[in-house]
Coordinates of C-alpha atoms in Angstrom, one line a residue:
M1 CA -53.0 -27.1 -11.7
T2 CA -49.7 -25.8 -10.5
V3 CA -49.7 -23.9 -7.2
L4 CA -47.8 -20.6 -7.9
T5 CA -45.8 -19.1 -5.1
G6 CA -43.5 -16.2 -4.4
V7 CA -43.7 -13.3 -7.0
W8 CA -45.6 -15.6 -9.4
S9 CA -48.6 -16.0 -7.1
E10 CA -50.7 -13.2 -8.6
L11 CA -50.5 -14.7 -12.2
V12 CA -53.8 -16.4 -12.2
G13 CA -54.3 -19.1 -14.8
Q14 CA -50.9 -18.4 -16.4
D15 CA -49.0 -21.6 -15.6
V16 CA -47.4 -22.0 -19.1
V17 CA -46.2 -18.4 -19.0
V18 CA -44.7 -18.8 -15.5
E19 CA -42.9 -22.0 -16.5
S20 CA -41.3 -20.1 -19.5
L21 CA -40.3 -17.1 -17.4
R22 CA -38.9 -19.2 -14.6
G23 CA -36.7 -21.0 -17.3
A24 CA -35.5 -17.6 -18.5
V25 CA -34.6 -16.6 -14.9
E26 CA -32.6 -19.8 -14.5
A27 CA -30.9 -19.2 -17.8
S28 CA -29.9 -15.7 -16.8
V29 CA -28.2 -17.0 -13.7
A30 CA -26.3 -19.7 -15.6
T31 CA -25.4 -17.4 -18.5
P32 CA -24.9 -13.7 -17.6
D33 CA -25.1 -12.7 -21.2
P34 CA -28.9 -12.2 -21.9
D35 CA -28.5 -13.2 -25.6
A36 CA -26.3 -16.2 -25.1
S37 CA -29.3 -18.6 -24.8
A38 CA -31.7 -18.6 -27.7
H39 CA -34.4 -20.4 -25.7
G40 CA -33.7 -19.0 -22.2
M41 CA -33.0 -15.4 -21.5
T42 CA -33.0 -12.4 -23.9
H43 CA -32.7 -8.6 -23.6
A44 CA -36.2 -7.6 -24.8
W45 CA -39.7 -9.1 -24.1
L46 CA -43.2 -8.2 -25.3
F47 CA -46.0 -9.2 -23.0
T48 CA -49.4 -9.3 -24.7
G49 CA -52.9 -10.4 -23.7
P50 CA -56.4 -9.1 -23.2
P51 CA -57.2 -6.5 -20.6
G52 CA -57.1 -7.9 -17.1
S53 CA -54.9 -10.9 -18.1
G54 CA -52.0 -9.6 -16.0
R55 CA -49.5 -8.3 -18.6
S56 CA -48.0 -5.7 -16.2
T57 CA -48.2 -8.1 -13.3
A58 CA -46.3 -10.7 -15.2
A59 CA -43.6 -8.2 -16.3
V60 CA -43.1 -7.0 -12.7
A61 CA -43.0 -10.6 -11.3
F62 CA -40.4 -11.5 -14.0
A63 CA -38.4 -8.4 -13.2
A64 CA -38.5 -9.2 -9.5
A65 CA -37.4 -12.8 -10.1
L66 CA -34.5 -11.6 -12.2
Q67 CA -33.2 -9.4 -9.4
C68 CA -33.8 -12.0 -6.7
D69 CA -31.0 -14.3 -5.6
R70 CA -33.6 -17.1 -5.1
G71 CA -35.4 -16.6 -8.4
G72 CA -38.5 -14.7 -7.1
C73 CA -39.0 -15.9 -3.5
G74 CA -41.4 -13.0 -2.8
E75 CA -39.9 -12.5 0.7
C76 CA -36.5 -10.8 0.3
R77 CA -36.1 -7.0 0.1
S78 CA -35.4 -7.2 -3.6
C79 CA -38.8 -8.9 -4.3
Q80 CA -40.7 -6.7 -1.9
T81 CA -39.3 -3.4 -3.4
A82 CA -39.9 -4.7 -6.9
R83 CA -43.5 -5.5 -6.2
A84 CA -44.0 -2.2 -4.4
G85 CA -42.5 -0.2 -7.3
S86 CA -39.6 1.1 -5.4
H87 CA -36.7 -1.1 -6.6
P88 CA -33.9 1.3 -7.8
D89 CA -33.1 -0.8 -10.8
I90 CA -36.7 -1.5 -12.0
T91 CA -38.4 1.4 -13.8
V92 CA -42.1 1.1 -14.6
V93 CA -43.3 3.5 -17.3
N94 CA -47.0 4.1 -17.7
T95 CA -49.2 6.9 -18.8
D96 CA -52.6 8.4 -17.8
G97 CA -52.6 10.3 -21.2
L98 CA -53.6 9.2 -24.6
S99 CA -50.0 8.5 -25.7
I100 CA -46.3 8.3 -24.7
G101 CA -44.4 11.1 -26.5
V102 CA -40.8 11.4 -27.7
A103 CA -39.6 13.4 -24.8
E104 CA -40.6 10.7 -22.3
A105 CA -39.2 8.0 -24.6
R106 CA -35.8 9.8 -24.6
E107 CA -35.8 10.0 -20.8
I108 CA -36.5 6.2 -20.7
V109 CA -33.6 5.6 -23.0
R110 CA -31.3 7.6 -20.7
T111 CA -32.4 5.4 -17.8
A112 CA -31.8 2.3 -19.8
A113 CA -28.2 3.3 -20.3
L114 CA -27.5 3.4 -16.5
H115 CA -25.6 0.6 -14.8
P116 CA -27.6 -1.3 -12.2
A117 CA -27.3 0.4 -8.7
V118 CA -27.9 -2.6 -6.5
G119 CA -29.4 -5.4 -8.6
R120 CA -28.2 -7.7 -11.4
W121 CA -30.1 -5.9 -14.2
Q122 CA -31.3 -2.5 -15.2
I123 CA -35.0 -3.3 -16.1
L124 CA -37.4 -1.0 -18.0
I125 CA -41.1 -2.0 -18.0
V126 CA -43.2 0.0 -20.5
E127 CA -46.8 -0.8 -19.5
D128 CA -48.5 0.9 -22.4
A129 CA -46.2 0.2 -25.3
D130 CA -49.2 0.4 -27.6
R131 CA -49.5 4.1 -26.7
L132 CA -46.0 5.0 -28.0
T133 CA -46.2 7.5 -30.8
D134 CA -44.2 6.6 -33.9
Q135 CA -41.6 9.2 -32.9
A136 CA -41.4 7.8 -29.4
A137 CA -41.0 4.2 -30.7
N138 CA -38.3 5.3 -33.0
A139 CA -36.5 6.9 -30.1
L140 CA -36.6 3.6 -28.2
L141 CA -35.6 1.5 -31.2
K142 CA -31.8 1.7 -31.0
S143 CA -31.8 1.0 -27.2
V144 CA -34.1 -2.0 -27.6
E145 CA -32.1 -3.3 -30.5
E146 CA -28.7 -2.8 -28.9
P147 CA -29.2 -2.3 -25.2
S148 CA -26.5 -1.9 -22.6
P149 CA -25.1 -5.3 -21.4
R150 CA -27.1 -5.3 -18.1
T151 CA -30.3 -3.8 -19.5
I152 CA -33.6 -5.7 -20.0
W153 CA -36.6 -4.3 -21.8
M154 CA -40.1 -5.5 -21.0
L155 CA -42.9 -4.0 -23.2
C156 CA -46.7 -4.6 -22.5
A157 CA -49.5 -4.2 -25.0
P158 CA -52.9 -5.8 -25.7
A159 CA -51.6 -7.5 -28.9
V160 CA -48.4 -7.9 -30.9
E161 CA -49.8 -5.9 -33.7
D162 CA -50.3 -2.9 -31.4
V163 CA -46.5 -2.4 -31.4
I164 CA -44.7 -1.1 -34.5
T165 CA -42.9 -3.8 -36.4
T166 CA -39.4 -2.6 -35.9
I167 CA -39.9 -2.8 -32.1
R168 CA -41.8 -6.1 -31.8
S169 CA -39.5 -7.9 -34.2
R170 CA -36.7 -7.4 -31.6
C171 CA -38.7 -8.8 -28.7
R172 CA -39.5 -12.3 -27.5
P173 CA -43.3 -12.6 -27.3
V174 CA -45.0 -13.7 -24.1
L175 CA -48.7 -14.3 -24.6
L176 CA -51.0 -14.3 -21.6
R177 CA -54.5 -15.8 -21.9
T178 CA -57.7 -14.7 -20.3
P179 CA -58.0 -16.3 -16.8
S180 CA -60.9 -18.8 -16.5
V181 CA -63.9 -18.0 -14.3
E182 CA -62.9 -20.9 -12.1
A183 CA -59.3 -19.6 -11.6
I184 CA -60.5 -16.1 -10.7
T185 CA -63.2 -17.5 -8.4
R186 CA -60.5 -19.6 -6.6
L187 CA -58.3 -16.5 -6.2
L188 CA -61.2 -14.4 -4.7
V189 CA -62.1 -17.2 -2.3
E190 CA -58.6 -18.2 -1.2
R191 CA -56.9 -14.8 -1.1
D192 CA -59.7 -12.3 -0.6
G193 CA -61.8 -14.4 1.7
L194 CA -65.0 -14.1 -0.3
E195 CA -68.0 -16.5 -0.3
A196 CA -67.9 -18.9 -3.2
E197 CA -71.2 -17.8 -4.7
A198 CA -70.3 -14.1 -4.6
A199 CA -66.8 -14.8 -5.9
H200 CA -68.2 -16.8 -8.9
A201 CA -70.7 -14.1 -9.8
A202 CA -68.0 -11.4 -9.8
A203 CA -65.6 -13.6 -11.7
A204 CA -68.1 -14.3 -14.4
A205 CA -69.2 -10.7 -14.7
S206 CA -65.6 -9.5 -14.9
Q207 CA -65.1 -11.2 -18.3
G208 CA -61.6 -12.4 -17.2
H209 CA -60.4 -9.1 -15.7
I210 CA -59.1 -9.9 -12.3
G211 CA -59.0 -6.3 -11.1
R212 CA -62.6 -5.8 -12.1
A213 CA -63.7 -9.0 -10.4
R214 CA -62.2 -7.8 -7.2
G215 CA -63.9 -4.4 -7.6
L216 CA -67.3 -6.0 -8.3
A217 CA -66.9 -8.3 -5.3
R218 CA -65.9 -5.6 -2.8
N219 CA -67.7 -2.5 -4.0
A220 CA -71.5 -2.3 -3.9
E221 CA -71.5 0.9 -5.9
A222 CA -69.6 -0.8 -8.7
R223 CA -72.2 -3.6 -8.7
Q224 CA -75.1 -1.2 -8.8
R225 CA -73.5 0.7 -11.7
R226 CA -73.2 -2.5 -13.7
A227 CA -76.8 -3.4 -12.9
D228 CA -77.9 0.0 -14.2
I229 CA -75.9 -0.5 -17.4
L230 CA -77.3 -4.0 -18.1
A231 CA -80.9 -2.6 -17.6
L232 CA -80.4 0.0 -20.3
P233 CA -81.2 -2.0 -23.5
R234 CA -84.7 -2.9 -22.4
S235 CA -85.4 0.6 -21.1
L236 CA -85.0 2.3 -24.5
R237 CA -88.3 2.9 -26.2
T238 CA -87.9 6.4 -27.8
L239 CA -85.3 8.6 -29.3
G240 CA -85.5 10.7 -26.2
D241 CA -84.6 7.7 -24.1
C242 CA -81.5 7.1 -26.2
L243 CA -80.3 10.7 -25.9
R244 CA -80.9 10.8 -22.2
A245 CA -79.1 7.5 -21.6
A246 CA -76.1 8.6 -23.7
Q247 CA -76.0 11.9 -21.8
R248 CA -75.9 10.1 -18.5
I249 CA -73.1 7.7 -19.6
D250 CA -71.0 10.6 -20.9
A251 CA -71.7 12.7 -17.8
E252 CA -70.8 9.9 -15.4
A253 CA -67.6 9.1 -17.3
N254 CA -66.5 12.7 -17.1
A255 CA -67.4 12.9 -13.4
R256 CA -65.3 9.9 -12.6
A257 CA -62.4 11.3 -14.6
D258 CA -62.8 14.7 -12.8
A259 CA -62.8 13.0 -9.4
Y260 CA -59.4 11.6 -10.0
C261 CA -57.9 14.3 -12.2
D262 CA -58.8 17.4 -10.2
A263 CA -56.8 16.4 -7.2
A264 CA -53.9 15.0 -9.3
D265 CA -53.8 18.2 -11.5
E266 CA -53.5 20.5 -8.4
R267 CA -50.8 18.3 -6.9
E268 CA -48.7 18.2 -10.1
K269 CA -49.0 21.9 -10.6
A270 CA -47.9 22.5 -7.0
D271 CA -44.9 20.2 -7.5
L272 CA -44.0 22.0 -10.7
K273 CA -44.1 25.4 -8.9
A274 CA -41.9 24.0 -6.2
S275 CA -39.4 22.6 -8.6
W276 CA -39.1 25.9 -10.4
G277 CA -39.1 27.9 -7.2
V278 CA -42.2 29.8 -8.2
E279 CA -43.9 32.0 -5.5
D280 CA -47.5 33.1 -5.8
R281 CA -46.7 36.8 -6.2
G282 CA -43.1 36.4 -7.4
K283 CA -41.7 36.7 -10.9
R284 CA -41.9 33.6 -13.1
P285 CA -38.6 32.1 -14.1
A286 CA -37.8 31.9 -17.9
G287 CA -39.1 28.6 -19.2
Y288 CA -41.7 28.1 -16.5
A289 CA -44.6 29.1 -18.7
G290 CA -43.6 26.5 -21.3
A291 CA -43.3 23.8 -18.6
L292 CA -46.7 24.7 -17.2
S293 CA -48.3 24.7 -20.7
S294 CA -46.8 21.2 -21.4
L295 CA -48.1 19.9 -18.1
T296 CA -51.6 21.3 -18.7
K297 CA -51.8 19.7 -22.1
E298 CA -50.7 16.3 -20.6
Q299 CA -53.3 16.7 -17.9
E300 CA -56.0 17.4 -20.5
R301 CA -55.0 14.2 -22.4
R302 CA -55.1 12.2 -19.2
R303 CA -58.6 13.5 -18.3
K304 CA -59.8 12.6 -21.8
R305 CA -58.3 9.2 -21.7
M306 CA -59.8 8.3 -18.3
A307 CA -63.3 9.5 -19.5
R308 CA -63.1 7.4 -22.6
D309 CA -61.8 4.4 -20.8
S310 CA -64.8 4.7 -18.4
I311 CA -67.2 4.8 -21.4
D312 CA -65.4 1.8 -22.9
G313 CA -66.1 -0.2 -19.7
V314 CA -69.8 0.5 -20.2
L315 CA -69.6 -0.7 -23.8
L316 CA -67.9 -3.9 -22.8
D317 CA -70.8 -4.6 -20.3
L318 CA -73.3 -3.9 -23.0
L319 CA -71.4 -6.2 -25.4
S320 CA -71.5 -9.0 -22.8
Y321 CA -75.3 -8.5 -22.4
F322 CA -76.1 -8.8 -26.1
R323 CA -73.7 -11.7 -26.3
D324 CA -75.8 -13.5 -23.6
V325 CA -79.0 -12.6 -25.4
M326 CA -77.6 -14.2 -28.6
A327 CA -76.6 -17.3 -26.7
V328 CA -80.1 -17.7 -25.4
Q329 CA -81.5 -17.3 -28.8
L330 CA -79.2 -20.0 -30.0
G331 CA -80.5 -22.3 -27.2
S332 CA -77.9 -22.0 -24.5
T333 CA -78.1 -20.6 -21.0
Q334 CA -75.3 -22.6 -19.4
Y335 CA -72.4 -20.1 -19.8
L336 CA -73.9 -16.7 -19.5
I337 CA -71.5 -13.9 -18.5
N338 CA -74.3 -12.1 -16.7
A339 CA -76.0 -15.0 -15.1
D340 CA -77.3 -12.8 -12.3
V341 CA -79.7 -11.1 -14.8
T342 CA -80.7 -14.3 -16.6
D343 CA -84.5 -13.5 -16.5
D344 CA -83.9 -10.1 -18.2
V345 CA -81.6 -11.6 -20.8
V346 CA -84.2 -14.3 -21.6
S347 CA -87.0 -11.7 -21.9
M348 CA -84.9 -9.7 -24.3
A349 CA -84.1 -12.8 -26.4
R350 CA -87.9 -13.4 -26.7
E351 CA -88.8 -9.8 -27.5
R352 CA -86.1 -9.1 -30.2
S353 CA -85.1 -10.8 -33.4
P354 CA -81.6 -12.3 -33.8
E355 CA -81.0 -9.8 -36.6
S356 CA -81.6 -6.9 -34.2
I357 CA -79.3 -8.3 -31.6
V358 CA -76.5 -8.7 -34.2
G359 CA -77.2 -5.1 -35.2
A360 CA -76.8 -4.0 -31.5
I361 CA -73.5 -5.9 -31.2
D362 CA -72.3 -4.2 -34.4
A363 CA -73.3 -0.8 -33.0
V364 CA -71.3 -1.4 -29.8
G365 CA -68.3 -2.4 -31.9
A366 CA -68.7 0.7 -34.2
C367 CA -68.9 2.9 -31.1
R368 CA -65.6 1.5 -29.7
E369 CA -63.9 2.1 -33.1
A370 CA -65.2 5.6 -33.3
L371 CA -63.9 6.4 -29.8
E372 CA -60.5 4.9 -30.8
A373 CA -60.5 7.2 -33.8
N374 CA -61.0 10.2 -31.5
A375 CA -64.7 10.8 -32.2
A376 CA -66.7 13.0 -29.8
P377 CA -67.8 10.5 -27.1
L378 CA -71.3 11.9 -26.6
L379 CA -72.1 11.8 -30.3
A380 CA -70.7 8.3 -30.7
V381 CA -72.7 6.9 -27.8
E382 CA -75.9 8.7 -28.9
H383 CA -75.6 7.1 -32.3
M384 CA -75.0 3.7 -30.8
M385 CA -78.0 4.0 -28.5
T386 CA -80.4 4.8 -31.4
R387 CA -79.4 1.5 -32.9
F388 CA -80.6 -0.4 -29.8
L389 CA -84.2 0.7 -30.4
P390 CA -86.7 -2.1 -31.1

């Protein structure tokens, strides 16, 4: 396995991707025109891969390497500011809401038209390209198709199909894979100083998500929350159990969203008041009410998204649990995701029929689809829980 250094060091298990991106960096130095080399550099990239694979990390590392005189040394001011998110010529666009709207897309386009201030390129990284509305994507299309000479676009999404055809057809795809348990374990041991056994357990439970692996390894509360989730399927005996479990999941998701959003909402409203020169007892300037209404709507969308993302994390844990149960029923205990609860998994495999486990897996998938379609979270989770009953 190649030892990755500099800005590439955080890309765990992505050796092939790093080799390709390094080649593009070298091509960009040899040929300043980003479209002059069909197999080297180009002006638009689409990074795809499962959650936790490092799509945004790869894009930021690539952007840093393109701005660096040494191809991503990781030590110069350009690399350090790029990784810290403060490089003047690297703009990272993300959203806490459910979507990226046309107004924000037009602002991104205006930034893309600027000449680089200190670096070699003006680079736009859109972390949640799959959340672009159709109108927003259309607003970006012309700039992505015919960018300014020194502009590079980097879009990130879970899958190529999540980005509209007109955008993705103009981007070079970069596919990241799920890092292996061994690669994540090595990262946690070598860079985070964890014991090998604890690192391996966290890596396996994370299902290839590096950030979650670190969270599980470092945070006892996160480990306990996961243990409570994995204990749910065997605790459900009655309809009342199902409804109470669903209520608890929904309430905890909303509480976690509130814990972040309450403080963020107040800070953003204070910033808005300051930018408009609004005083507590003074007259509101014309247009302030509309700006406040837009901000409030965006904050509501963010709160909803964070709560639903929290619920989806629970669903992924449940999905991994039932997957392990099915593996045991098929005669394998060697590669369990939740090896730390093997006894519980084996007991469930003995108690339930394979057909009921398939039904439970289908129920989790249906719940995720319902949430994606904007169903009421509590009702969706309640319906799923009832399908877990023996």
